[in-house]
Coordinates of C-alpha atoms and ligand atoms in Angstrom, one line a residue:
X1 CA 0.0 0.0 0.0
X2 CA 1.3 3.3 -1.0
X3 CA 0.7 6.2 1.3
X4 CA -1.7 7.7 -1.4
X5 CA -3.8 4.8 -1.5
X6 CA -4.6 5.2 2.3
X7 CA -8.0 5.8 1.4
X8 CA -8.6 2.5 -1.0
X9 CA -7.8 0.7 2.0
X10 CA -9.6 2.2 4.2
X11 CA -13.1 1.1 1.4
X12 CA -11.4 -2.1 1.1
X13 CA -11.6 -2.5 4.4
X14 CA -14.9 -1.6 4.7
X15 CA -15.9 -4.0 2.3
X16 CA -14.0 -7.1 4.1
X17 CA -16.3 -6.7 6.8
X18 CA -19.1 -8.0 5.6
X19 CA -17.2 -11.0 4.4
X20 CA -15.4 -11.7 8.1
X21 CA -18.1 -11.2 10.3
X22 CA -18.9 -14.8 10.2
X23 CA -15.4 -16.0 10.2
X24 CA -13.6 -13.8 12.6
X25 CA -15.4 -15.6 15.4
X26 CA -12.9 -18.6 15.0
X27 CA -10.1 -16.7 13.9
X28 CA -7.1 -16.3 16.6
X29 CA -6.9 -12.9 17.6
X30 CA -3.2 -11.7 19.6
X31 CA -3.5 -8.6 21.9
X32 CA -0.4 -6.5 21.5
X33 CA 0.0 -4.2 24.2
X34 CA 2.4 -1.4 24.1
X35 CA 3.6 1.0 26.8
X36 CA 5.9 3.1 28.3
X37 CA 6.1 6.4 30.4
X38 CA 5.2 9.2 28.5
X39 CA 7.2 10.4 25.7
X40 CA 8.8 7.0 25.3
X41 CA 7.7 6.7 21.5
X42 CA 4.4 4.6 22.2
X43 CA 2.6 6.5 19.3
X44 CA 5.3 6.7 16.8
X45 CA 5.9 2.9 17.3
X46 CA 2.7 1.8 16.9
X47 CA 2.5 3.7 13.6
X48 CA 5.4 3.4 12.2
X49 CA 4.9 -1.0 13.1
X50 CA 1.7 -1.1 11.4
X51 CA 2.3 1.4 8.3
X52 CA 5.7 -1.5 8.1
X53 CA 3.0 -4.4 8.4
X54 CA 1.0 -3.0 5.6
X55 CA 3.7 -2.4 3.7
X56 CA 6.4 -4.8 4.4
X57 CA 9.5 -3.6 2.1
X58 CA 11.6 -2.8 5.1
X59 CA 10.6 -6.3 7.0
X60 CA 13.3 -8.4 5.7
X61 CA 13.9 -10.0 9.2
X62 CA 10.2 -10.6 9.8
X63 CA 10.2 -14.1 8.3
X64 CA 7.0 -14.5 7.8
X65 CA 7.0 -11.8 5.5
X66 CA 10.9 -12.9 3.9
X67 CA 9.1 -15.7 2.6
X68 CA 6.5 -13.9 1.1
X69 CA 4.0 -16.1 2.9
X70 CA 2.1 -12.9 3.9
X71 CA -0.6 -12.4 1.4
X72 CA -2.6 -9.8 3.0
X73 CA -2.9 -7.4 5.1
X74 CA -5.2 -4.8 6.5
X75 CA -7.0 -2.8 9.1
X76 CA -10.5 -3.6 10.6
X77 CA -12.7 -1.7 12.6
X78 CA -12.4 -1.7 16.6
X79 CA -13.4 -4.7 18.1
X80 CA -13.8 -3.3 21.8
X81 CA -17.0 -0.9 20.9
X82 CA -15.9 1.1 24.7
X83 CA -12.0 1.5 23.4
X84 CA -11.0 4.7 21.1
X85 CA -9.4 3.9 18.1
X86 CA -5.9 3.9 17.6
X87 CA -5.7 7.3 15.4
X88 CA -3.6 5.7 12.6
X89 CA -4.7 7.4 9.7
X90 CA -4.2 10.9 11.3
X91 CA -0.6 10.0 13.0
X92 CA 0.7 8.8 9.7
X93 CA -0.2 11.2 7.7
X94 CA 1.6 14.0 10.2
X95 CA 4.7 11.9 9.9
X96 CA 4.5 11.7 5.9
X97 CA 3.3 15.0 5.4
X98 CA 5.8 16.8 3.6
X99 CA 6.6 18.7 6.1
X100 CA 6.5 16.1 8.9
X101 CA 5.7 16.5 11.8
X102 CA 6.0 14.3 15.1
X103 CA 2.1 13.1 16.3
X104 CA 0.5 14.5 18.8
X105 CA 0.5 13.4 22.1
X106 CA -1.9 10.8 23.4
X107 CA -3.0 10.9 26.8
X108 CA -5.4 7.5 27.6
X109 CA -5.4 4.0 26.0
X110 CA -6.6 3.2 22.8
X111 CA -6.9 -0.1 20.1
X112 CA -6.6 -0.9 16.9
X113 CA -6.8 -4.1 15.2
X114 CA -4.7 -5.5 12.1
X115 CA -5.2 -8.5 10.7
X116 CA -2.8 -10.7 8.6
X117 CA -3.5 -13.1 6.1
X118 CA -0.8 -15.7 5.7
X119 CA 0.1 -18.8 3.9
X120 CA 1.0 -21.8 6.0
X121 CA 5.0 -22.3 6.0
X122 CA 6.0 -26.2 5.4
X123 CA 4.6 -29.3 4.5
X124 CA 0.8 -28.1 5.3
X125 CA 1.7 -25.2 2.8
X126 CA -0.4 -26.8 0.0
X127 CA -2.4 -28.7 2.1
X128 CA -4.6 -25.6 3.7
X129 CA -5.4 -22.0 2.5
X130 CA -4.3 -19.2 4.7
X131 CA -5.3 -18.6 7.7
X132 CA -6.5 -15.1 8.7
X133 CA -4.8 -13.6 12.1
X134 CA -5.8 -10.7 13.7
X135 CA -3.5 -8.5 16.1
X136 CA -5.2 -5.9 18.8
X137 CA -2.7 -3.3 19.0
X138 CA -3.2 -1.6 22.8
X139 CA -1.5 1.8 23.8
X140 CA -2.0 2.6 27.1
X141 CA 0.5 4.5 29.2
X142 CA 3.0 3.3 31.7
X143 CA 2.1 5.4 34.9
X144 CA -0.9 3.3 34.8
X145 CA 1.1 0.3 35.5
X146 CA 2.8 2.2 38.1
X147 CA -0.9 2.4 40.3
X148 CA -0.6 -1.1 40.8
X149 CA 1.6 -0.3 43.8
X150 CA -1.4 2.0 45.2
X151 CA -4.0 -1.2 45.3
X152 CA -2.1 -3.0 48.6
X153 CA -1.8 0.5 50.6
X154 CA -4.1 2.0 52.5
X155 CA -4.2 6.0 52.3
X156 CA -2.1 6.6 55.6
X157 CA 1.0 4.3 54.3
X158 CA 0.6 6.1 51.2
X159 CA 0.5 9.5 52.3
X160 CA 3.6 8.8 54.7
X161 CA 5.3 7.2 52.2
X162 CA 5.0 10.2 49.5
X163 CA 5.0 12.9 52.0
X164 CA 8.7 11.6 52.9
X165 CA 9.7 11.2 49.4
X166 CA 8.8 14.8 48.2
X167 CA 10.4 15.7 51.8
X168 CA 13.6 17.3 50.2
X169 CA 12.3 18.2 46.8
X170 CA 12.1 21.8 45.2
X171 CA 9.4 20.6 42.9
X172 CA 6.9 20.1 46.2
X173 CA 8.1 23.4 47.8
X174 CA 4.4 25.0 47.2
X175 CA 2.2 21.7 47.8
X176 CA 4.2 21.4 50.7
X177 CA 3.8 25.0 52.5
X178 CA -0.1 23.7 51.6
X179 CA 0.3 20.7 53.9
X180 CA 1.7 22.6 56.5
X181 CA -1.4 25.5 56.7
X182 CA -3.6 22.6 56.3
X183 CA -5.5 20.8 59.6
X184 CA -6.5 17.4 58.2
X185 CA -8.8 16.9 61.1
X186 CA -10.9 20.1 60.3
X187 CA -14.0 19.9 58.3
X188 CA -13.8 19.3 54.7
X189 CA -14.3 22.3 52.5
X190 CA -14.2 21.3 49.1
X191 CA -11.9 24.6 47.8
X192 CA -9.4 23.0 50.4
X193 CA -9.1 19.5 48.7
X194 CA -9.3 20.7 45.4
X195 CA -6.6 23.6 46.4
X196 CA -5.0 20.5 47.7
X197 CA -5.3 18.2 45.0
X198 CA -4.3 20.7 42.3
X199 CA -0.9 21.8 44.4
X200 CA 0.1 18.3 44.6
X201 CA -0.8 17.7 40.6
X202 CA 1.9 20.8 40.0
X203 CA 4.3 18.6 42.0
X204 CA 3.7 15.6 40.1
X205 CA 4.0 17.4 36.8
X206 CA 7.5 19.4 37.9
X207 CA 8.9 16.3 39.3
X208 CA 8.2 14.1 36.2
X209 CA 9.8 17.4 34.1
X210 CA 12.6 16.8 36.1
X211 CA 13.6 13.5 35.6
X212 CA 11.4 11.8 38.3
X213 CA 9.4 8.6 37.7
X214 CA 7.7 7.8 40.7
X215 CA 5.1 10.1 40.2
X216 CA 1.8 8.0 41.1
X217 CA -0.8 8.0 41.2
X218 CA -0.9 8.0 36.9
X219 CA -4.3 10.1 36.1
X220 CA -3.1 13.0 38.2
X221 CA -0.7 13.4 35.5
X222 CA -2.9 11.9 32.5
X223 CA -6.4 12.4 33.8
X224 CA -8.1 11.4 30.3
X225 CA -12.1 12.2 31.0
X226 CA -11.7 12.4 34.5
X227 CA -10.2 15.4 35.0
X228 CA -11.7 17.2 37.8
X229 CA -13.9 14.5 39.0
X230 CA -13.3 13.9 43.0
X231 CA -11.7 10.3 41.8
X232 CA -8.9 12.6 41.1
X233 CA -9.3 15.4 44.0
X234 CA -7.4 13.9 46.6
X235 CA -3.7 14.5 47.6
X236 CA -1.3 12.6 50.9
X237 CA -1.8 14.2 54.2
X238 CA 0.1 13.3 57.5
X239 CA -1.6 11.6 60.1
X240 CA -3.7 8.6 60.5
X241 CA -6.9 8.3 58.7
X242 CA -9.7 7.8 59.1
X243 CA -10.0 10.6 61.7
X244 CA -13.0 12.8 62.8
X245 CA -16.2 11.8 60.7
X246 CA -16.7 14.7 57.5
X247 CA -12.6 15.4 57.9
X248 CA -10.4 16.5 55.3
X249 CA -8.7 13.6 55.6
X250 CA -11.5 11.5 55.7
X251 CA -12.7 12.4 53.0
X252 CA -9.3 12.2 51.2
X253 CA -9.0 8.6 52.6
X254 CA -12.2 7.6 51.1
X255 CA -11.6 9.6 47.3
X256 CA -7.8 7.3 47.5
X257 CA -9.7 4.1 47.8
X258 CA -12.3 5.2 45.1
X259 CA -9.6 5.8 42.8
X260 CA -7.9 2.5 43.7
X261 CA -11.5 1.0 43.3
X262 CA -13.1 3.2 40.2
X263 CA -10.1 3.6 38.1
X264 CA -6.8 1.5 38.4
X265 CA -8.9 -1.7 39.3
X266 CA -11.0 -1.6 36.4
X267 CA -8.0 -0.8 33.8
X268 CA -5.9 -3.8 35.4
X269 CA -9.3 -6.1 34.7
X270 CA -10.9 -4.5 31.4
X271 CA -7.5 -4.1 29.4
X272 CA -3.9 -5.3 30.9
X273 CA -5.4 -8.8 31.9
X274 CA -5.8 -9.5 28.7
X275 CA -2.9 -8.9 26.9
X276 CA -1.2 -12.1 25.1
X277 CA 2.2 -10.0 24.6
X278 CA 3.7 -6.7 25.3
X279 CA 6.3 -3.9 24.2
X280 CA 7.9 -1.9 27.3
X281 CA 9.3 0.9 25.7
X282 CA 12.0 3.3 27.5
X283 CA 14.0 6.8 26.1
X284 CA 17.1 5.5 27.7
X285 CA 18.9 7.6 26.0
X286 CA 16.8 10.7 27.0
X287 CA 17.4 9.3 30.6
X288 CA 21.0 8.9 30.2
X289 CA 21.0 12.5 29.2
X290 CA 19.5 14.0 32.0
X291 CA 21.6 12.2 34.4
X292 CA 22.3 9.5 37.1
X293 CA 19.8 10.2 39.2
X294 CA 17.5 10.2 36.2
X295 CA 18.4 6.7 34.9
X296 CA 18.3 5.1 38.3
X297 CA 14.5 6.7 39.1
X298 CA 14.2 5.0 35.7
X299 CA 15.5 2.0 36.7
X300 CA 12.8 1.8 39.7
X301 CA 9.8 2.6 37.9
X302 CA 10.7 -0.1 35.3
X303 CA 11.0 -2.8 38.1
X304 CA 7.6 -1.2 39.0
X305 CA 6.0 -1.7 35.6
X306 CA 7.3 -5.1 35.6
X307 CA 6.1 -6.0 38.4
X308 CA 3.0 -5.9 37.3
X309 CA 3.9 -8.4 34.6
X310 CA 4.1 -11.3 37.5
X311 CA 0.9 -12.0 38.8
X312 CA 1.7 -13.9 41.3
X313 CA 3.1 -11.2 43.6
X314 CA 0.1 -9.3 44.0
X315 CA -3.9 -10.9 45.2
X316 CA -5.5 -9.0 43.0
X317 CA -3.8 -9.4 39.6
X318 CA -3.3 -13.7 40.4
X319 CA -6.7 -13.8 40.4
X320 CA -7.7 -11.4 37.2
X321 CA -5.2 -13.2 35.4
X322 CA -6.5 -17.3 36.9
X323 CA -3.0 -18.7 35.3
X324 CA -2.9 -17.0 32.2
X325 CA -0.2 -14.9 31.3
X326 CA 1.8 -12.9 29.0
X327 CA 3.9 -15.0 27.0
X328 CA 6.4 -12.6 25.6
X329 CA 7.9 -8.9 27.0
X330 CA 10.3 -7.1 24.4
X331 CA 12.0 -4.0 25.7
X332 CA 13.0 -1.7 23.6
X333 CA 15.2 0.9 23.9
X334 CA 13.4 3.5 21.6
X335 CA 14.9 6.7 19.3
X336 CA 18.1 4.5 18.7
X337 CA 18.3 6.8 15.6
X338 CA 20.2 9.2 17.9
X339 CA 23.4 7.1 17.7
X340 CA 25.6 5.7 15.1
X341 CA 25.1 1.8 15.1
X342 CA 28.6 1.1 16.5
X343 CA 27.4 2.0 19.8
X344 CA 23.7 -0.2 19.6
X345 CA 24.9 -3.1 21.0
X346 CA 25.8 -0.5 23.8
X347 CA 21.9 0.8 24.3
X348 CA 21.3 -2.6 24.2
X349 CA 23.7 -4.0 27.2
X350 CA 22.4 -0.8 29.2
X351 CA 18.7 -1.9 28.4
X352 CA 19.6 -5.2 29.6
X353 CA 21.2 -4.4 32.6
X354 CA 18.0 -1.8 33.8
X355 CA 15.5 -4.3 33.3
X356 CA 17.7 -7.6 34.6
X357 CA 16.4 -8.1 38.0
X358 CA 12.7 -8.0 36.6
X359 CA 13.4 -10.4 33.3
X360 CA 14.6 -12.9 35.1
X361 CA 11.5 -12.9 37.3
X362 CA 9.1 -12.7 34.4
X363 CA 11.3 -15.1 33.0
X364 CA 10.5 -17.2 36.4
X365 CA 6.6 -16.5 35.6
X366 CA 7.2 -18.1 32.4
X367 CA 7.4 -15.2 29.8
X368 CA 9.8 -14.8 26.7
X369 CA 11.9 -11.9 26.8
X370 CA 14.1 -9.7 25.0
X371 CA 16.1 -6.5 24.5
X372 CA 16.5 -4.1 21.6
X373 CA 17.1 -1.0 20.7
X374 CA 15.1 0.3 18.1
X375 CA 13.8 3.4 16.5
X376 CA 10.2 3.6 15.2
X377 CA 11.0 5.9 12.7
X378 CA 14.6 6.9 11.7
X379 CA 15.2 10.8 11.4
X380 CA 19.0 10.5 10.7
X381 CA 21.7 9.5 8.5
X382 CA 25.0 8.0 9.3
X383 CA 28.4 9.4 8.6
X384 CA 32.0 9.5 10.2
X385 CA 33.5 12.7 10.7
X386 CA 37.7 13.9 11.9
X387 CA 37.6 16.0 14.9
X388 CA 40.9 16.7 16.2
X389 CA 42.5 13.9 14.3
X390 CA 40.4 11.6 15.8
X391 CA 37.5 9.5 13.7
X392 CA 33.9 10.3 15.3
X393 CA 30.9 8.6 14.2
X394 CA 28.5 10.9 14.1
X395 CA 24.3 11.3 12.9
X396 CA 22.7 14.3 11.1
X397 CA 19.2 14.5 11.1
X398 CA 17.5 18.1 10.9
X399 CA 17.0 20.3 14.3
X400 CA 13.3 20.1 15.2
X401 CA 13.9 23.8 16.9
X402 CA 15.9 25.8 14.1
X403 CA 15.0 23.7 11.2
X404 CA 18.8 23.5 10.4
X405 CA 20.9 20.1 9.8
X406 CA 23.4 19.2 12.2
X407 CA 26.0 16.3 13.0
X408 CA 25.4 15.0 15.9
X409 CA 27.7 13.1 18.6
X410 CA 25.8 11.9 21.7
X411 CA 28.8 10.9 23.6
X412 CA 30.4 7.4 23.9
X413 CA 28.5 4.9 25.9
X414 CA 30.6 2.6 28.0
X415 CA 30.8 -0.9 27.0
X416 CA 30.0 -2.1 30.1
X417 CA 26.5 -0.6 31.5
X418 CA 27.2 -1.1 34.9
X419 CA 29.4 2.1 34.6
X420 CA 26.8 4.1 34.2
X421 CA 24.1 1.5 36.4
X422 CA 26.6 1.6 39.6
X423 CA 26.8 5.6 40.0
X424 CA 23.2 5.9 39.5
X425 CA 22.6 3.4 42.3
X426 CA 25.0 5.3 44.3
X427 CA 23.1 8.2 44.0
X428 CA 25.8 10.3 42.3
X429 CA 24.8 13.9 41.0
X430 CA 26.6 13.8 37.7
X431 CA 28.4 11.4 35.3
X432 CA 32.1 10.6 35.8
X433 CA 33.7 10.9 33.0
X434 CA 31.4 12.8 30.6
X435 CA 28.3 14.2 29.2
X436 CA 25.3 13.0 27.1
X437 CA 23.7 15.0 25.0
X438 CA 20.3 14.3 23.0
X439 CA 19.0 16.4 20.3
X440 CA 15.5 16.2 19.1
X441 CA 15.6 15.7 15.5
X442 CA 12.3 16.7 13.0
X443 CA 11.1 13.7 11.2
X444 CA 12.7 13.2 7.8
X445 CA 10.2 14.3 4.5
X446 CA 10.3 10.4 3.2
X447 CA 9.8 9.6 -0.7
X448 CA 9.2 5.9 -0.1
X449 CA 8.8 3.1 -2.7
X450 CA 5.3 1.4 -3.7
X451 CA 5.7 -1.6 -1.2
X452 CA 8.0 0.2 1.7
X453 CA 7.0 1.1 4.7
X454 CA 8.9 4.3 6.9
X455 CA 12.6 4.0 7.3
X456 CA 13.2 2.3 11.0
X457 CA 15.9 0.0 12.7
X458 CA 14.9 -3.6 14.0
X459 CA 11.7 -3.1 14.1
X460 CA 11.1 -6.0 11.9
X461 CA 12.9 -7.9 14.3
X462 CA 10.8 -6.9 17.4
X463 CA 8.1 -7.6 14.9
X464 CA 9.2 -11.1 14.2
X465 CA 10.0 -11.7 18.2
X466 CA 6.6 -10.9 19.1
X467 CA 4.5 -12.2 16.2
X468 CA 6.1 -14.7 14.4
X469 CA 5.6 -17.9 16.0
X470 CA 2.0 -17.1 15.0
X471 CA 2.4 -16.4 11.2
Ligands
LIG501 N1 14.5 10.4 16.4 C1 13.5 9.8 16.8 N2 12.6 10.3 17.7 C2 11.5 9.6 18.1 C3 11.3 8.3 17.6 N3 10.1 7.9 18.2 C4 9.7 8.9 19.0 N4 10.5 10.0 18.9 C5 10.4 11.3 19.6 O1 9.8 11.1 20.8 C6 8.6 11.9 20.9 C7 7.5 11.1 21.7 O2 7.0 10.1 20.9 P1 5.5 9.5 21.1 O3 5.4 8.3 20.2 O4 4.5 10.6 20.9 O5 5.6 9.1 22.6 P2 4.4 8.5 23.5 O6 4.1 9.6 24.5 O7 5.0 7.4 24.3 O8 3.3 8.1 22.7 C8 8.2 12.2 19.5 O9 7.5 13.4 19.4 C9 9.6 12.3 18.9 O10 10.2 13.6 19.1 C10 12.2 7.7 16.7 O11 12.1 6.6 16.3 N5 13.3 8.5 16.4
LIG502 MG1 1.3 8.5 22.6

């Protein structure tokens, strides 16, 4: 599919449906999910994988597709009537356009479904026609996953617990002179909590600007549709709750467990329980960047997210998930575009190394996993450069900012992560030995071949680790 035939496929599509209504009810369906914390590249990967899937030119390690065995493939309506659609179409088309542009950013979960039609490989080949198999592509974002935490505390451990976290931090210095004019016993007086709730909101959206992950719960900082509902007008306040009936803080007590019950119970049951595989996606290199305190606060909420990935740590999710489980977890390092590919296997050791401790305990629950890095859609070329007599391997890309081209030289990554893991742990303020710089490049203006996809890196072969077994 060329990009200009976008709109046949969209009437051939229509068409199908008729067709596979009947069918599709015995048809094996895979539910893809994909997250990350925000900005991680959740949106561009998704498009840029399913624009590649559609048009497979650039899948040369997705065997499946190698062996020309894929004989269709194409986009069908949502299946999950509730769900909003995955906003290919639109996202696509902002990072053809020619003047392209990065996609807007998405703030709640949503779907889409492709579906595959693909000749048997092997001896049953000639034996059977193809089979049809759809794939439920599921953004949703990571700080969701991070709630999970919330569901075994009650309000007063979690209030403790965050009041002495933001103890010593500049981005709570006005929620905290709140807390401190604030009598929790008193009445509740709804311009209080919300005064409250919105103070605490700044926090969380200074501390995640600064490099902080831990920044739960997740719709304070991506409320979707509830946004001002009193599901999200609560914030930690020091003492033991309950306290006096119609308190502040028993009212806040109550709003934390109606969020715990209203809102990160039914995501967990209604969407991440019934996911078959998932992408984890992390900027490590924008972490690296900002520093060591960054990448170890990255480091944490990754063995967070994971955590949720082995049910049988936590009551709730055992039994949502009654012995099912994911069966594969890729991680991928994302925007790889930003180095030369001398230093990938690099990004790829340090990807390794922050997500160890929880792959070998999904590993343990039984799932496949791997590490890449990757990037969704390339927005550089490659070249070497002399800089005082030495070689550099640089990448030029044009400056999303200025507009202008530029060679670009992130730094060299060490060969072995744990010199960059081992300060971070340590809690030092700066790196050793040197800087890391990012850049954020504009998308390229692309004139792609009838059959190709968007330029990427490996994501043919995160395609093939997560889908080919089934094609
Ligand atoms: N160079 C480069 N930048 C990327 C790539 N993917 C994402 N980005 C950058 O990261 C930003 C956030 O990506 P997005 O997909 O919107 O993240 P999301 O919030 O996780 O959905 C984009 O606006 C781009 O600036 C990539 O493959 N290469
Ligand atoms: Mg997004």
């Amino acid at each position: 599919m060329g990009l200009t035939t976008l709109a046949d496929t969209v009437l051939r599509q229509i068409e199908t449906v008729q067709d596979t209504v009947n069918e599709t009810l015995f048809e094996p369906v895979i539910r893809v999910g994909v997250t990350g914390l925000a900005r991680s590249g959740k949106t561009v990967f998704i498009t840029s994988l399913i624009a590649n899937l559609l048009d497979r030119g650039r899948m040369p390690h997705l065997v499946a597709a190698a062996e020309g065995r894929i004989e269709a493939a194409f986009l069908q309506p949502q299946p999950d009537d509730t769900l909003p659609r995955f906003d290919f179409e639109t996202h696509l088309s902002q990072l053809t356009a020619r003047q392209p542009v990065w996609p807007d950013s998405t703030r709640a979960v949503s779907e889409l479904r492709l579906s595959l039609r693909v000749r048997r490989a092997g001896l049953l080949a000639g034996l059977q026609g193809p089979r049809t198999l759809h794939i439920d592509i599921v953004d949703y974002p990571g700080e969701w996953l991070l709630d999970l935490a919330l569901l075994e505390k009650d309000y007063t451990t979690w209030s403790a617990e965050v009041l002495a976290r933001l103890a010593d931090r500049p981005e709570a210095e006005a929620f905290r002179a709140q807390v401190v004019e604030t009598d929790p016993a008193a009445a509740l007086e709804e311009p209080t909590a919300k005064a409250l709730a919105e103070a605490f909101t700044g926090y969380l959206q200074a501390a995640r600007v600064s490099g902080y992950y831990d920044c739960t719960p997740g719709r304070f900082l991506l409320p979707g549709d509830l946004a001002g509902s009193p599901v999200l007008t609560f914030a930690p306040l020091p003492g033991a709750a309950p306290g006096p009936r119609k308190s502040l803080i028993r009212e806040m007590a109550r709003r934390f467990e109606a969020y715990k019950r209203e809102v990160v119970r039914p995501f967990f049951r209604d969407h991440f329980a019934r996911i078959d595989r998932q992408v984890v996606l992390v900027d490590a290199l924008g972490a690296i960047h900002k520093g060591p305190r960054a990448v170890e606060d990255m480091r944490g909420a990754m063995a967070d997210i994971l955590g949720a990935f082995r049910p049988g740590q936590n009551a709730f999710l055992t039994q949502l998930f009654q012995g099912k489980r994911v069966e594969k977890i890729l991680f991928a390092a994302t925007k790889a575009d930003h180095l030369h590919h001398r230093q990938h296997p690099r990004v790829t050791a340090i990807m390794e190394a922050l997500v160890r401790g929880a792959v070998d305990r999904a590993r343990f629950a039984g799932a496949e996993t791997v590490a890449l890095a990757i990037a969704s859609l390339r927005a550089t070329t490659e070249d070497t450069m002399s800089h005082e007599g030495q070689q550099i391997d640089v990448v030029r890309g044009t400056l999303l900012d200025s507009g202008k081209q530029a060679a670009f030289y992130p730094g060299a990554l060490p060969e072995d992560p744990a010199k960059l893991l081992a300060p971070a742990k340590a809690g030092a303020e700066s790196w050793l030995d040197q800087d890391y710089r990012v850049m954020n490049f504009a998308p390229s203006p692309l004139t792609l071949r009838p059959g190709d996809g968007p330029p990427h890196i490996r994501l043919d072969k995160a395609a093939q680790f997560l889908l080919g077994d089934r094609l």
